[in-house]
PDB file of C-alpha atoms in Angstrom:
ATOM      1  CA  UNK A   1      36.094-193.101 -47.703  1.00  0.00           C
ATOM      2  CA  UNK A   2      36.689-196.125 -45.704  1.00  0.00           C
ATOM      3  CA  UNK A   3      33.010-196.883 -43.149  1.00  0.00           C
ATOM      4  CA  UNK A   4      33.689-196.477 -39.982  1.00  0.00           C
ATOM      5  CA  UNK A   5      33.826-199.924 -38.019  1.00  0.00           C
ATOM      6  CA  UNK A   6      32.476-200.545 -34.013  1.00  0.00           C
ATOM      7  CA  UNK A   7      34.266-202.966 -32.154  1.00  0.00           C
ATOM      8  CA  UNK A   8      33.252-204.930 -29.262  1.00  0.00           C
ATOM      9  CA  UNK A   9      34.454-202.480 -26.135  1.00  0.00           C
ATOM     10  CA  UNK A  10      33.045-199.616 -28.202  1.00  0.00           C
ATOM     11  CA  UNK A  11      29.687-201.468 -28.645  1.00  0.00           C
ATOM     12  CA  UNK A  12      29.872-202.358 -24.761  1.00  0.00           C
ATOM     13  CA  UNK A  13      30.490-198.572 -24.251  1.00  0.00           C
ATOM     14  CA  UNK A  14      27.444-197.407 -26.164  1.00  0.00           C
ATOM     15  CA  UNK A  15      24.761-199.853 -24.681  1.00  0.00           C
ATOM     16  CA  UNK A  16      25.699-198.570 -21.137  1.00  0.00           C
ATOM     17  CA  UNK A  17      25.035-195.533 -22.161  1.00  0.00           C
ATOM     18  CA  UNK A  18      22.010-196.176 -23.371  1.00  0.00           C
ATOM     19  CA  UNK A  19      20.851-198.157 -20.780  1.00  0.00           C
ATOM     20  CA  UNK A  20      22.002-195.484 -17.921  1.00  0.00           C
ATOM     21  CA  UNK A  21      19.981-193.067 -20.101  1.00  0.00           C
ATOM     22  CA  UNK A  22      16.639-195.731 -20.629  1.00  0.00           C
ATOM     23  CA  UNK A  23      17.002-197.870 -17.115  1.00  0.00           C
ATOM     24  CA  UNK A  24      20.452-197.542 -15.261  1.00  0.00           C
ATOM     25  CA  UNK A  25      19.379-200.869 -13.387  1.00  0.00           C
ATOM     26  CA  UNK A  26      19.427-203.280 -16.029  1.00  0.00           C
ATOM     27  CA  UNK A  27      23.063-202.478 -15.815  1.00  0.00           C
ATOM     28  CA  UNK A  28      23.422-204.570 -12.565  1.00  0.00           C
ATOM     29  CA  UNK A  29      20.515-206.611 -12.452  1.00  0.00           C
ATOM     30  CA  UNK A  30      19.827-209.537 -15.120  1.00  0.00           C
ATOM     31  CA  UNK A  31      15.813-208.727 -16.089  1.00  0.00           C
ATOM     32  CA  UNK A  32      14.393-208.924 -19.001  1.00  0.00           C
ATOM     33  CA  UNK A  33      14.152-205.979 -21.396  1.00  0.00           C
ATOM     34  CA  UNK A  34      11.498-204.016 -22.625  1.00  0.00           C
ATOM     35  CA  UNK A  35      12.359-204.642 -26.268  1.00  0.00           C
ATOM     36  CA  UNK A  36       9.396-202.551 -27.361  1.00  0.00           C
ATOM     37  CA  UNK A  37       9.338-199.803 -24.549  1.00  0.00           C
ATOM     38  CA  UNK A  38      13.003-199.411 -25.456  1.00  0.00           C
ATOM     39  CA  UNK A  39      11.774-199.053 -29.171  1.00  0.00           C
ATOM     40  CA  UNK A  40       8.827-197.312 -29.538  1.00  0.00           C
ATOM     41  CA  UNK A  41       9.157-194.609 -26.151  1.00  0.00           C
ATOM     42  CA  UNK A  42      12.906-194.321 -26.037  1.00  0.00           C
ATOM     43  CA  UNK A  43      14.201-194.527 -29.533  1.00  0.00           C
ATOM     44  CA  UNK A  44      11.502-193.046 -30.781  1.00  0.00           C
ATOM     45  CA  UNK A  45      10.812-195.833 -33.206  1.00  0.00           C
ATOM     46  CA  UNK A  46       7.161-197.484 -34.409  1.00  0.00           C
ATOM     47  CA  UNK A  47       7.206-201.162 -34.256  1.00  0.00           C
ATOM     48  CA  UNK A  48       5.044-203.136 -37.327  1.00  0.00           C
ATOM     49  CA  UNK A  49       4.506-206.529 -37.838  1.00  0.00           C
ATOM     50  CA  UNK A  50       4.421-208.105 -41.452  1.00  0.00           C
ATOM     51  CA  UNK A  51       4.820-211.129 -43.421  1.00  0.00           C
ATOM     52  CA  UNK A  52       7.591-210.234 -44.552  1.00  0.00           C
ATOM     53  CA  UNK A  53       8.670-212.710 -47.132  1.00  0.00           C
ATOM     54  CA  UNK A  54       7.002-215.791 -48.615  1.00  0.00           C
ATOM     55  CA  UNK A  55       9.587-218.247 -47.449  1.00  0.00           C
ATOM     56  CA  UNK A  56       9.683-216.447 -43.489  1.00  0.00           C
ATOM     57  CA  UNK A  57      13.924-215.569 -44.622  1.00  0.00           C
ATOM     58  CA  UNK A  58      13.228-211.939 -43.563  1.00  0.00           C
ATOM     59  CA  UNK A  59      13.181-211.786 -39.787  1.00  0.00           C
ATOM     60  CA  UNK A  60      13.479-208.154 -39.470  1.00  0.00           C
ATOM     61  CA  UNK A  61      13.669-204.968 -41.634  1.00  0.00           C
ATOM     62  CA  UNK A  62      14.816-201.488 -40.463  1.00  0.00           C
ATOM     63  CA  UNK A  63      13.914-197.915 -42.661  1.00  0.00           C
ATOM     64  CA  UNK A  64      15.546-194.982 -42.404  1.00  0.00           C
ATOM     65  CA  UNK A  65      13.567-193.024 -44.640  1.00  0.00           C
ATOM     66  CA  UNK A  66      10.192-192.855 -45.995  1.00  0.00           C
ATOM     67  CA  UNK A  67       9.595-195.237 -48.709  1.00  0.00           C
ATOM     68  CA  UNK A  68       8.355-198.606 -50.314  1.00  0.00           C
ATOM     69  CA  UNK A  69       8.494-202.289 -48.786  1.00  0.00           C
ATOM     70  CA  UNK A  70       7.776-205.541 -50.571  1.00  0.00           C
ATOM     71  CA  UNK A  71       5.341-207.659 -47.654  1.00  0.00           C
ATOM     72  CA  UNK A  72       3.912-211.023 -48.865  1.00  0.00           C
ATOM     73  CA  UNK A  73       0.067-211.359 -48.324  1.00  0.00           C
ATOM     74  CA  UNK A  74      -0.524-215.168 -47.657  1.00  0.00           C
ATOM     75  CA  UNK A  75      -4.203-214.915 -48.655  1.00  0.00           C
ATOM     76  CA  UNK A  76      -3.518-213.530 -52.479  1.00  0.00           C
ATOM     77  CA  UNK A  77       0.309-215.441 -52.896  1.00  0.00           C
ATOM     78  CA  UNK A  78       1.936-212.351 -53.953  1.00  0.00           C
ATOM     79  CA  UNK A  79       3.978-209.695 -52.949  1.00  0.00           C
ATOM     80  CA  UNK A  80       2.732-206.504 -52.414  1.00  0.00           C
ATOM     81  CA  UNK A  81       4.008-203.157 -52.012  1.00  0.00           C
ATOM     82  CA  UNK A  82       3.377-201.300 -48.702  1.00  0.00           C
ATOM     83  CA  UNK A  83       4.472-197.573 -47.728  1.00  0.00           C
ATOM     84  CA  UNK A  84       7.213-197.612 -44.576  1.00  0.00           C
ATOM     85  CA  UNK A  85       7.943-194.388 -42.654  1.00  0.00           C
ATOM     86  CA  UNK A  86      10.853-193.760 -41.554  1.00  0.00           C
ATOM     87  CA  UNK A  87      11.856-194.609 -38.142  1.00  0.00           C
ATOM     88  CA  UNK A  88      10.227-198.105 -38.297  1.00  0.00           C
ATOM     89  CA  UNK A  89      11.014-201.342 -37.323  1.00  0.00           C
ATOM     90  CA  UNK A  90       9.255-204.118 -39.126  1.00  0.00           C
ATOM     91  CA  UNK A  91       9.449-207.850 -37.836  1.00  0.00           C
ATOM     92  CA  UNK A  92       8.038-210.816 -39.252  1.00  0.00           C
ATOM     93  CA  UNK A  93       4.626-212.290 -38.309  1.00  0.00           C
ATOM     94  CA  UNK A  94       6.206-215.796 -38.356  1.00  0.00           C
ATOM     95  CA  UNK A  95       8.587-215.199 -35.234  1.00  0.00           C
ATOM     96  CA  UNK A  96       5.648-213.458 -32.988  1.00  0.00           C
ATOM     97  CA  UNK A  97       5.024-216.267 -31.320  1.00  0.00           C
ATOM     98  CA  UNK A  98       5.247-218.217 -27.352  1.00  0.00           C
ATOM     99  CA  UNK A  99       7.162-220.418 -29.465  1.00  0.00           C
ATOM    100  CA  UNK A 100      10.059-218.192 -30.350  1.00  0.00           C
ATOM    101  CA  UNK A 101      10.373-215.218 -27.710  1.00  0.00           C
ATOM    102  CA  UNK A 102      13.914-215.108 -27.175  1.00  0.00           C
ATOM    103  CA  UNK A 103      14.075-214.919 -31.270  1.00  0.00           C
ATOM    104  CA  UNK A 104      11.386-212.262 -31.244  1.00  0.00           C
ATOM    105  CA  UNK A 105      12.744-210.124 -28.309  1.00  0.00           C
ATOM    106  CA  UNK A 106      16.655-210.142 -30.237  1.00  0.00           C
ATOM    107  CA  UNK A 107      15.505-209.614 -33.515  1.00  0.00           C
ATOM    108  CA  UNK A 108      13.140-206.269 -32.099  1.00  0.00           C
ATOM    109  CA  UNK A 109      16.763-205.255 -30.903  1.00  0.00           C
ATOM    110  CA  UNK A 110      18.826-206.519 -33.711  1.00  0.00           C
ATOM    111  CA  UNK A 111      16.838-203.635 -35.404  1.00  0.00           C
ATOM    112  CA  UNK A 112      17.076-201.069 -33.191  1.00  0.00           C
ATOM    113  CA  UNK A 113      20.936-201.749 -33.206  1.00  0.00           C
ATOM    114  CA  UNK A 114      20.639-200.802 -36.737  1.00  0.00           C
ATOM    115  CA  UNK A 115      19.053-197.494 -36.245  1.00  0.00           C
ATOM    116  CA  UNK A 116      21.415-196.202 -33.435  1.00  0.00           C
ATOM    117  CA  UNK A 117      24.949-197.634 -35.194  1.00  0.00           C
ATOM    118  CA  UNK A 118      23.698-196.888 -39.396  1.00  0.00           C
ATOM    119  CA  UNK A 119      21.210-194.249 -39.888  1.00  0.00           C
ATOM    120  CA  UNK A 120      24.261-192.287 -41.266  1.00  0.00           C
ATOM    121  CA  UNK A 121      24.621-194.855 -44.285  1.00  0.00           C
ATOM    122  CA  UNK A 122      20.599-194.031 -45.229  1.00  0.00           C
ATOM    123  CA  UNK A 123      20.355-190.088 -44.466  1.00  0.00           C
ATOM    124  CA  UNK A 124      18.724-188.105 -46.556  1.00  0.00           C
ATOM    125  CA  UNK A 125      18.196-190.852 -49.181  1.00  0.00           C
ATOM    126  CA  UNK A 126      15.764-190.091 -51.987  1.00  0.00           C
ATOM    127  CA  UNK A 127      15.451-193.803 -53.503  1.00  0.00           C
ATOM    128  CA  UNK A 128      11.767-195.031 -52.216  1.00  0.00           C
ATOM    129  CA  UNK A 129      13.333-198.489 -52.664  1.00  0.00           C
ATOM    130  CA  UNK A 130      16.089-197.779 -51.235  1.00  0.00           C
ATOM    131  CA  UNK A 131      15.460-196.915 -47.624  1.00  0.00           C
ATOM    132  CA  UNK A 132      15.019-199.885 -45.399  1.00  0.00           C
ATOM    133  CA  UNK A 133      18.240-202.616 -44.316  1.00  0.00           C
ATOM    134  CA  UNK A 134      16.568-206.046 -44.475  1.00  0.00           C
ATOM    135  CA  UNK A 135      17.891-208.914 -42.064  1.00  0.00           C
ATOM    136  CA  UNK A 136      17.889-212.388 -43.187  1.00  0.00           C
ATOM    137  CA  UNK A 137      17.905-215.284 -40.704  1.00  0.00           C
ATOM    138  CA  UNK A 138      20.748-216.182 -42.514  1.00  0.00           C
ATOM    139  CA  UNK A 139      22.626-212.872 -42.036  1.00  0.00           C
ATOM    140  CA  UNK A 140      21.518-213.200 -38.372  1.00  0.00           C
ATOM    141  CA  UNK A 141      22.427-216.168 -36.741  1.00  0.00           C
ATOM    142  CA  UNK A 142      25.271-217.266 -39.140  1.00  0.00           C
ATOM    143  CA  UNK A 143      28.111-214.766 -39.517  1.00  0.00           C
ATOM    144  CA  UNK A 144      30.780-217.115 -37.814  1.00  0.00           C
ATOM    145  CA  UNK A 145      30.146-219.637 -41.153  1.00  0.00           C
ATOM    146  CA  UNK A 146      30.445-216.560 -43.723  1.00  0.00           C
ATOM    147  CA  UNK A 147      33.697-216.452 -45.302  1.00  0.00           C
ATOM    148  CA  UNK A 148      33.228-213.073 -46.869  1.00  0.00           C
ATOM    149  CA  UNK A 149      33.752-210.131 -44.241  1.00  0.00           C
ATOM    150  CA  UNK A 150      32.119-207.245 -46.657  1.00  0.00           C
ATOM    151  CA  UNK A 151      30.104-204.234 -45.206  1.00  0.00           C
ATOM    152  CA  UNK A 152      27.342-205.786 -44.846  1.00  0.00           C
ATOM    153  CA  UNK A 153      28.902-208.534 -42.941  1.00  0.00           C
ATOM    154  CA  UNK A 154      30.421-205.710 -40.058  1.00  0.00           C
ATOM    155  CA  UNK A 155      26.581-204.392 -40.112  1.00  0.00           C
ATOM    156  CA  UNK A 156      25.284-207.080 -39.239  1.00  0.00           C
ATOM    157  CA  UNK A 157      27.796-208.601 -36.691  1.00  0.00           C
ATOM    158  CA  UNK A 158      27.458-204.797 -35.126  1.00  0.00           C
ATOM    159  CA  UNK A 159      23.853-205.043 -34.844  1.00  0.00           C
ATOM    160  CA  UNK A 160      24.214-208.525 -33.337  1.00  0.00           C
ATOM    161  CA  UNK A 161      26.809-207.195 -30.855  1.00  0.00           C
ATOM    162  CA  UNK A 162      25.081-204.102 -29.977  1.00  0.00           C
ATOM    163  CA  UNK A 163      21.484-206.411 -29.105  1.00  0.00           C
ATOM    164  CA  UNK A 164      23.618-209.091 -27.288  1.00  0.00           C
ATOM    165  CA  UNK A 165      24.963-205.785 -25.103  1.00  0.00           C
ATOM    166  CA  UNK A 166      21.300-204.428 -24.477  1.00  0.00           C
ATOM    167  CA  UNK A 167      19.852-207.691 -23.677  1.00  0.00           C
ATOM    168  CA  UNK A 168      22.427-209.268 -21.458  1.00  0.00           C
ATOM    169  CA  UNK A 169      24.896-206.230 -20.322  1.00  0.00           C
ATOM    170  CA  UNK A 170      28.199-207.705 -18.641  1.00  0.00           C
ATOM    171  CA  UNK A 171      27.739-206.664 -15.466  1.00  0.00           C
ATOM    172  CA  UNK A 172      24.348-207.918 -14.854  1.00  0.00           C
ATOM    173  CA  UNK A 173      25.299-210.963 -16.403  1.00  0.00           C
ATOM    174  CA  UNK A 174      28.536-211.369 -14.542  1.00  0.00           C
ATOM    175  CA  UNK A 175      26.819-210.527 -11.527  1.00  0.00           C
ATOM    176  CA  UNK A 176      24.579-213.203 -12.005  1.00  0.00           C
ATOM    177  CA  UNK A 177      26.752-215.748 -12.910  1.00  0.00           C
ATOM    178  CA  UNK A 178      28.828-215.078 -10.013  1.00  0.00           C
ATOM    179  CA  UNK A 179      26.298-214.817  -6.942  1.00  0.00           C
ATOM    180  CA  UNK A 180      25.149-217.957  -8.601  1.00  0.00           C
ATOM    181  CA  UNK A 181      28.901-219.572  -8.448  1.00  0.00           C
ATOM    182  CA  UNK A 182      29.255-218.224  -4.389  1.00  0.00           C
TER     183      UNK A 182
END
């Protein structure tokens, strides 16, 4: 069974939709979202904060089912494993920060793309190790340099797409662009 693939005017469709359900205005007017209002008191999601790896790689992990997590504890050097529920969206300590808020604000939605477009691939999965989809920076912010185009490649270009669309619809940004053009 071939996956089921979102394209750009069908990820355009769905954040309008969810944004005239959360707050029809930031469809016309560029402000900021609330990354973890949207998160925690519309989607229903908990937001945690972790080091997630050793060498900061991990921005972002998503779980759709109860289960297991590796986090790194700086004090001991070693990994440890820490109990996730499901529904949670973990970012890394390292990119909380006044130094990194547009990273921090599109990574909290990066994962929250994840659980609207993919919870299908993870439903009713019995593997504790298997529950969570773990974002790399890498995975993130280079998919124009990746020469392989494999599933996980279209999940995380649709996350990417599906952020970009909450945090700067096109309407509010062409609205802005334009009043600032006139």
């Amino acid at each position: 069974m071939q996956r089921k693939r979102y394209y750009t005017n069908t990820l355009e469709i769905i954040a309008a939709q969810l944004l005239t359900r959360y707050f029809p205005p930031q469809l016309t007017q560029a402000a900021p979202l609330d990354v973890y209002d949207f998160a925690e008191n519309f989607l229903k999601l908990r937001v945690d904060f972790l080091n997630i790896s050793p060498d900061k790689s991990i921005l972002g992990l998503t779980s759709f089912n109860d289960g297991l997590i590796s986090s790194w504890d700086e004090q001991r050097q070693c990994s440890q494993l820490v109990s996730i529920k499901k529904g949670t969206v973990v970012i890394d300590n390292s990119i909380v920060s006044e130094q990194y808020p547009g990273r921090e604000r599109f990574t909290v939605a990066h994962e929250c793309s994840h659980q609207i477009l993919h919870q299908y691939r993870y439903k009713n999965g019995t593997d504790a190790t298997n529950t969570v989809l773990q974002c790399s920076q890498r995975s993130i912010e280079k998919l124009s340099s990746c020469e392989v185009r494999d599933v996980d490649w279209w999940l995380e270009w649709e996350a990417n797409r599906l952020a970009a669309e909450l945090l700067m619809p096109r309407r509010a940004v062409s609205k802005l662009f334009y009043s600032a053009c006139g």
